[in-house]
Amino acid sequence: MTTMAHVNLKPNVTRVQDSSGFVGTVLYVGPVASAKSPEEIYAGISWDDVTRGKHDGSVICRSTNEIVRHFKCGPTQGSFLRLSKVDTGVPLTPELMRSRYVKPDAELIAPGNLLPHVARTSSGREKPIEFWGEVKIRRRQQLEVVADISLRMLGISRPCDVEDRSQMKEFSHLTGIDLAGNLLSNWEDVLEILKLFPNLQSASLASNRINDLGLVDIGEFTHLRALNLNNCNIGSFQTVQLLGQSMPNLEDLCLAHANLSDIQSHTFDDSGALDLKNLFQNLVLLDLSDCHLTSWETQIQPFHSLPKLESLVLNDNEIQAIIIPSGSSNEQTAFQSLASLQLAGNPISRWTALDDLNNITSLRSLRLRNTPLTEKLGVGEVRSTAIARFSNLVFFNASPISERERIEAERRYVSTVARELLLLSSEGLLSSVLKQSSNEENTDGALGVNLKQNDVYARHPRFQDLVSKHKDTMSALTAGSGSYQGGKLGEDIINVTIRSMAVGSCDHQPLQKRLPRSLQVGRIKAMCARAFGVDVDLQILHFRVEGDPFPSEMDDDDNSLAYYGVTDGAEILVNEIDVEAKEREKTRQAEEHTRRIEKHEHYISIVQSAQKNDRRIGGVATDTMQK
């Protein structure tokens, strides 16, 4: 623990910790109006944990009985500490680094390959826990052989003293260091630490309140390849630009929870794009999650010039639409190497807001969750629609897309859009018939239908291409009109195999059925009850398609096959709830609950008995003293 005089405590900069591991920021240094001594100096702390403190930075003055505010924070986030109680952390010393690893000749924690613990089996017996290879593991964990070291949450706030830095050459071989969750609070100290490791390629400074870079001599870090600055209280894109100048070979850069809303206020070139010349030319991954970004066109599109950018993470921002401006060359506007994009948690509410993603021809993976668009649709419907609308995707929400799944999704998409066009055609025909019966011209009705059809084509830009792609297998459609040549679309019907996995009917022949995608799960359960003799209330249905490692549960009787994304050729598995096993589990849980209550009550009775004895002894002692 290190305490400092108040002259070294910088409000809104210095980080401190308490004995319980809670971390906070000094926001005030000076006398406190409610203190007994008006001359005593206190540090006002705003804790990262909003429930750690006792007030919001205000107190009631002893002399005036009025509220005095010394700093501002959450209602239970603030504390005042005497300077003697302020712990500003420790330096990164050679001794601290060595203490992270056990010496080769230290006492074994598992002598004879047995740990000093036991595991209790279901029958109540105790089994010893074996630990093999402790010496071998220990040899691999020595500082002289490891390449990466973790120094997370150790209260490190500054580099070691100058006289100790010669000893740091012992660790010059390290290529990775994790300093996440410490008390680093300024870039001068951070840069000094980074310079202590000349071969460093990866550094994590996450959850250190480092703030923005000022006018300091950064130097060059040409060896650095990965830098994690998540949750470091960065509030300006200028800091990012300065880092790009000093770290030209960065490949991974994480900036989550920074405030980079001022991107567009920094230097632009003549074309209106951010001047990133000679900056981040080797960047492969960029994480801008929760960075207060609101516009793709002005805040994200400028990064299109990064030649090697493959992965872009934009989760939890306020981006509503992807807008890639048209240009004379697609290379001038689209991300030429971008393969993975994450947009979870953005307020995207329309599929058309994402259509410009098709202009990024290199895009192979998309994550889209927790958005207004996905919340109102079923998981299967979201996935199927995304696969159909974005032609180049190979992964969606980290799950691979098979060729068969793509064909099914595109055919279903064509069917849905064609049905919408058919309804518009039917409305136009009905309107025409009604006008003719009254001897009126129908020019307005035809014009209205054409406008609506054009709107459908605009909302589904891939429709006509998909009709042409699947015209040989979807004879019910004409390539240009989107109308039916026959009755129902065959794409609404899927072939499924229904197989019973229940004990009493697992030997029954599976059912081969052609079912409409709109069929509800409850109807399928009724069908299975008749075929396999399994009570509807005891059924659990899952489905799987070829290539799926695990089946997916269909847990809502009111949802349809389309909702869950059941495709042609899928297999539906019928499982039966084991009533007796369920009752046994219920009984076991009740007994465990009763046992815990009895144990707790027994503990309380022991504590109460001890308290009574203490009071009795205290009373006897008092009586003795009075006598």
CSV table of C-alpha atoms in Angstrom, one decimal, residues 158-320:
chain,number,residue,atom,x,y,z
A,158,ARG,CA,3.4,3.6,-12.1
A,159,PRO,CA,6.7,2.2,-13.4
A,160,CYS,CA,9.5,1.3,-11.0
A,161,ASP,CA,12.0,3.8,-9.8
A,162,VAL,CA,14.9,4.7,-12.1
A,163,GLU,CA,17.4,2.9,-10.0
A,164,ASP,CA,15.5,-0.4,-10.3
A,165,ARG,CA,15.1,-0.3,-14.1
A,166,SER,CA,18.4,-2.0,-14.8
A,167,GLN,CA,16.9,-5.1,-13.2
A,168,MET,CA,14.0,-5.0,-15.7
A,169,LYS,CA,16.4,-6.2,-18.4
A,170,GLU,CA,15.7,-9.7,-17.0
A,171,PHE,CA,12.3,-9.5,-18.6
A,172,SER,CA,13.3,-8.0,-22.0
A,173,HIS,CA,12.3,-11.2,-23.7
A,174,LEU,CA,8.6,-10.8,-22.9
A,175,THR,CA,6.4,-10.3,-25.9
A,176,GLY,CA,3.0,-10.0,-24.1
A,177,ILE,CA,1.9,-8.2,-21.0
A,178,ASP,CA,-1.6,-7.9,-19.4
A,179,LEU,CA,-2.0,-4.9,-17.1
A,180,ALA,CA,-5.8,-4.8,-17.2
A,181,GLY,CA,-7.7,-3.5,-14.1
A,182,ASN,CA,-4.8,-1.7,-12.4
A,183,LEU,CA,-4.5,1.9,-11.2
A,184,LEU,CA,-2.7,3.5,-14.2
A,185,SER,CA,-4.0,7.0,-14.8
A,186,ASN,CA,-1.7,8.8,-17.2
A,187,TRP,CA,0.0,8.1,-20.5
A,188,GLU,CA,3.4,9.2,-19.2
A,189,ASP,CA,3.6,6.2,-16.8
A,190,VAL,CA,2.1,3.9,-19.4
A,191,LEU,CA,4.6,4.8,-22.1
A,192,GLU,CA,7.5,4.4,-19.6
A,193,ILE,CA,6.2,0.9,-18.7
A,194,LEU,CA,6.0,-0.1,-22.4
A,195,LYS,CA,9.5,1.1,-23.0
A,196,LEU,CA,10.8,-1.3,-20.3
A,197,PHE,CA,10.0,-4.3,-22.7
A,198,PRO,CA,11.8,-3.7,-26.0
A,199,ASN,CA,10.3,-6.9,-27.6
A,200,LEU,CA,6.7,-6.3,-26.6
A,201,GLN,CA,4.2,-7.2,-29.2
A,202,SER,CA,0.9,-7.3,-27.3
A,203,ALA,CA,-0.2,-5.1,-24.4
A,204,SER,CA,-3.6,-5.0,-22.6
A,205,LEU,CA,-4.3,-1.8,-20.6
A,206,ALA,CA,-8.1,-2.4,-20.4
A,207,SER,CA,-10.0,-0.9,-17.4
A,208,ASN,CA,-7.3,1.6,-16.5
A,209,ARG,CA,-8.6,5.2,-16.5
A,210,ILE,CA,-5.7,6.5,-18.6
A,211,ASN,CA,-7.7,9.3,-20.3
A,212,ASP,CA,-6.5,11.1,-23.5
A,213,LEU,CA,-3.0,11.6,-24.7
A,214,GLY,CA,-1.7,15.1,-24.1
A,215,LEU,CA,1.3,16.9,-25.5
A,216,VAL,CA,3.8,14.2,-24.5
A,217,ASP,CA,6.7,12.6,-26.3
A,218,ILE,CA,5.2,9.3,-27.3
A,219,GLY,CA,8.2,7.8,-29.1
A,220,GLU,CA,7.9,4.9,-31.5
A,221,PHE,CA,6.7,1.4,-30.8
A,222,THR,CA,7.3,-0.3,-34.1
A,223,HIS,CA,7.3,-3.8,-32.5
A,224,LEU,CA,3.8,-3.5,-31.0
A,225,ARG,CA,1.2,-5.6,-32.8
A,226,ALA,CA,-1.8,-5.7,-30.5
A,227,LEU,CA,-3.1,-3.0,-28.1
A,228,ASN,CA,-6.2,-3.3,-25.8
A,229,LEU,CA,-7.6,0.0,-24.6
A,230,ASN,CA,-11.1,-1.1,-23.7
A,231,ASN,CA,-12.7,1.0,-21.0
A,232,CYS,CA,-9.8,3.4,-20.6
A,233,ASN,CA,-11.8,6.7,-20.5
A,234,ILE,CA,-10.6,7.9,-23.9
A,235,GLY,CA,-12.7,10.8,-25.0
A,236,SER,CA,-11.2,12.0,-28.3
A,237,PHE,CA,-10.3,10.5,-31.6
A,238,GLN,CA,-7.1,12.6,-31.6
A,239,THR,CA,-5.7,10.1,-29.1
A,240,VAL,CA,-6.3,7.3,-31.6
A,241,GLN,CA,-4.5,9.3,-34.3
A,242,LEU,CA,-1.5,9.9,-32.1
A,243,LEU,CA,-1.3,6.2,-31.2
A,244,GLY,CA,-1.5,5.4,-34.9
A,245,GLN,CA,1.5,7.6,-35.6
A,246,SER,CA,3.7,6.0,-32.9
A,247,MET,CA,2.6,2.4,-33.5
A,248,PRO,CA,2.5,2.0,-37.3
A,249,ASN,CA,2.5,-1.8,-37.2
A,250,LEU,CA,-0.6,-2.3,-35.0
A,251,GLU,CA,-2.7,-5.2,-36.2
A,252,ASP,CA,-5.3,-5.4,-33.4
A,253,LEU,CA,-6.7,-2.3,-31.7
A,254,CYS,CA,-9.5,-2.4,-29.1
A,255,LEU,CA,-11.1,0.8,-28.1
A,256,ALA,CA,-14.5,-0.3,-26.6
A,257,HIS,CA,-16.3,2.1,-24.3
A,258,ALA,CA,-14.3,5.1,-25.5
A,259,ASN,CA,-16.1,8.3,-26.6
A,260,LEU,CA,-15.1,8.8,-30.3
A,261,SER,CA,-18.0,10.9,-31.3
A,262,ASP,CA,-15.7,13.6,-32.5
A,263,ILE,CA,-14.2,11.6,-35.4
A,264,GLN,CA,-15.7,13.9,-38.0
A,265,SER,CA,-14.2,17.0,-36.3
A,266,HIS,CA,-10.7,16.0,-37.0
A,267,THR,CA,-8.5,16.4,-40.1
A,268,PHE,CA,-10.2,15.3,-43.4
A,269,ASP,CA,-8.6,15.1,-46.9
A,270,ASP,CA,-10.0,16.6,-50.0
A,271,SER,CA,-12.4,13.8,-50.7
A,272,GLY,CA,-14.0,14.2,-47.3
A,273,ALA,CA,-12.5,11.1,-45.8
A,274,LEU,CA,-10.4,10.9,-42.6
A,275,ASP,CA,-6.8,11.6,-43.4
A,276,LEU,CA,-5.4,8.2,-42.4
A,277,LYS,CA,-2.4,8.3,-44.7
A,278,ASN,CA,0.4,6.2,-43.2
A,279,LEU,CA,-1.8,5.4,-40.2
A,280,PHE,CA,-3.0,1.9,-39.3
A,281,GLN,CA,-1.9,0.5,-42.6
A,282,ASN,CA,-1.4,-2.9,-41.0
A,283,LEU,CA,-4.6,-2.9,-38.9
A,284,VAL,CA,-6.5,-6.2,-39.1
A,285,LEU,CA,-9.0,-5.9,-36.2
A,286,LEU,CA,-10.6,-2.7,-34.9
A,287,ASP,CA,-13.1,-2.8,-31.9
A,288,LEU,CA,-15.2,0.3,-31.6
A,289,SER,CA,-17.9,-1.1,-29.4
A,290,ASP,CA,-19.9,1.4,-27.4
A,291,CYS,CA,-17.9,4.4,-28.7
A,292,HIS,CA,-20.9,6.8,-29.1
A,293,LEU,CA,-20.9,6.4,-32.8
A,294,THR,CA,-24.1,7.4,-34.6
A,295,SER,CA,-23.4,7.7,-38.3
A,296,TRP,CA,-21.8,5.1,-40.6
A,297,GLU,CA,-21.4,7.7,-43.4
A,298,THR,CA,-19.4,10.2,-41.3
A,299,GLN,CA,-17.8,8.1,-38.6
A,300,ILE,CA,-17.3,4.6,-39.9
A,301,GLN,CA,-17.0,5.0,-43.7
A,302,PRO,CA,-13.7,6.9,-43.4
A,303,PHE,CA,-12.0,3.7,-42.3
A,304,HIS,CA,-12.7,2.2,-45.7
A,305,SER,CA,-9.2,3.1,-46.8
A,306,LEU,CA,-7.5,0.8,-44.3
A,307,PRO,CA,-6.1,-1.8,-46.7
A,308,LYS,CA,-5.8,-4.8,-44.3
A,309,LEU,CA,-8.8,-4.3,-42.1
A,310,GLU,CA,-10.6,-7.7,-41.8
A,311,SER,CA,-12.7,-7.5,-38.6
A,312,LEU,CA,-14.7,-4.5,-37.5
A,313,VAL,CA,-16.6,-4.6,-34.2
A,314,LEU,CA,-19.3,-1.9,-33.8
A,315,ASN,CA,-21.5,-3.4,-31.1
A,316,ASP,CA,-23.7,-1.2,-28.8
A,317,ASN,CA,-23.4,2.0,-30.7
A,318,GLU,CA,-26.3,4.2,-32.1
A,319,ILE,CA,-25.9,3.4,-35.8
A,320,GLN,CA,-29.2,3.1,-37.6
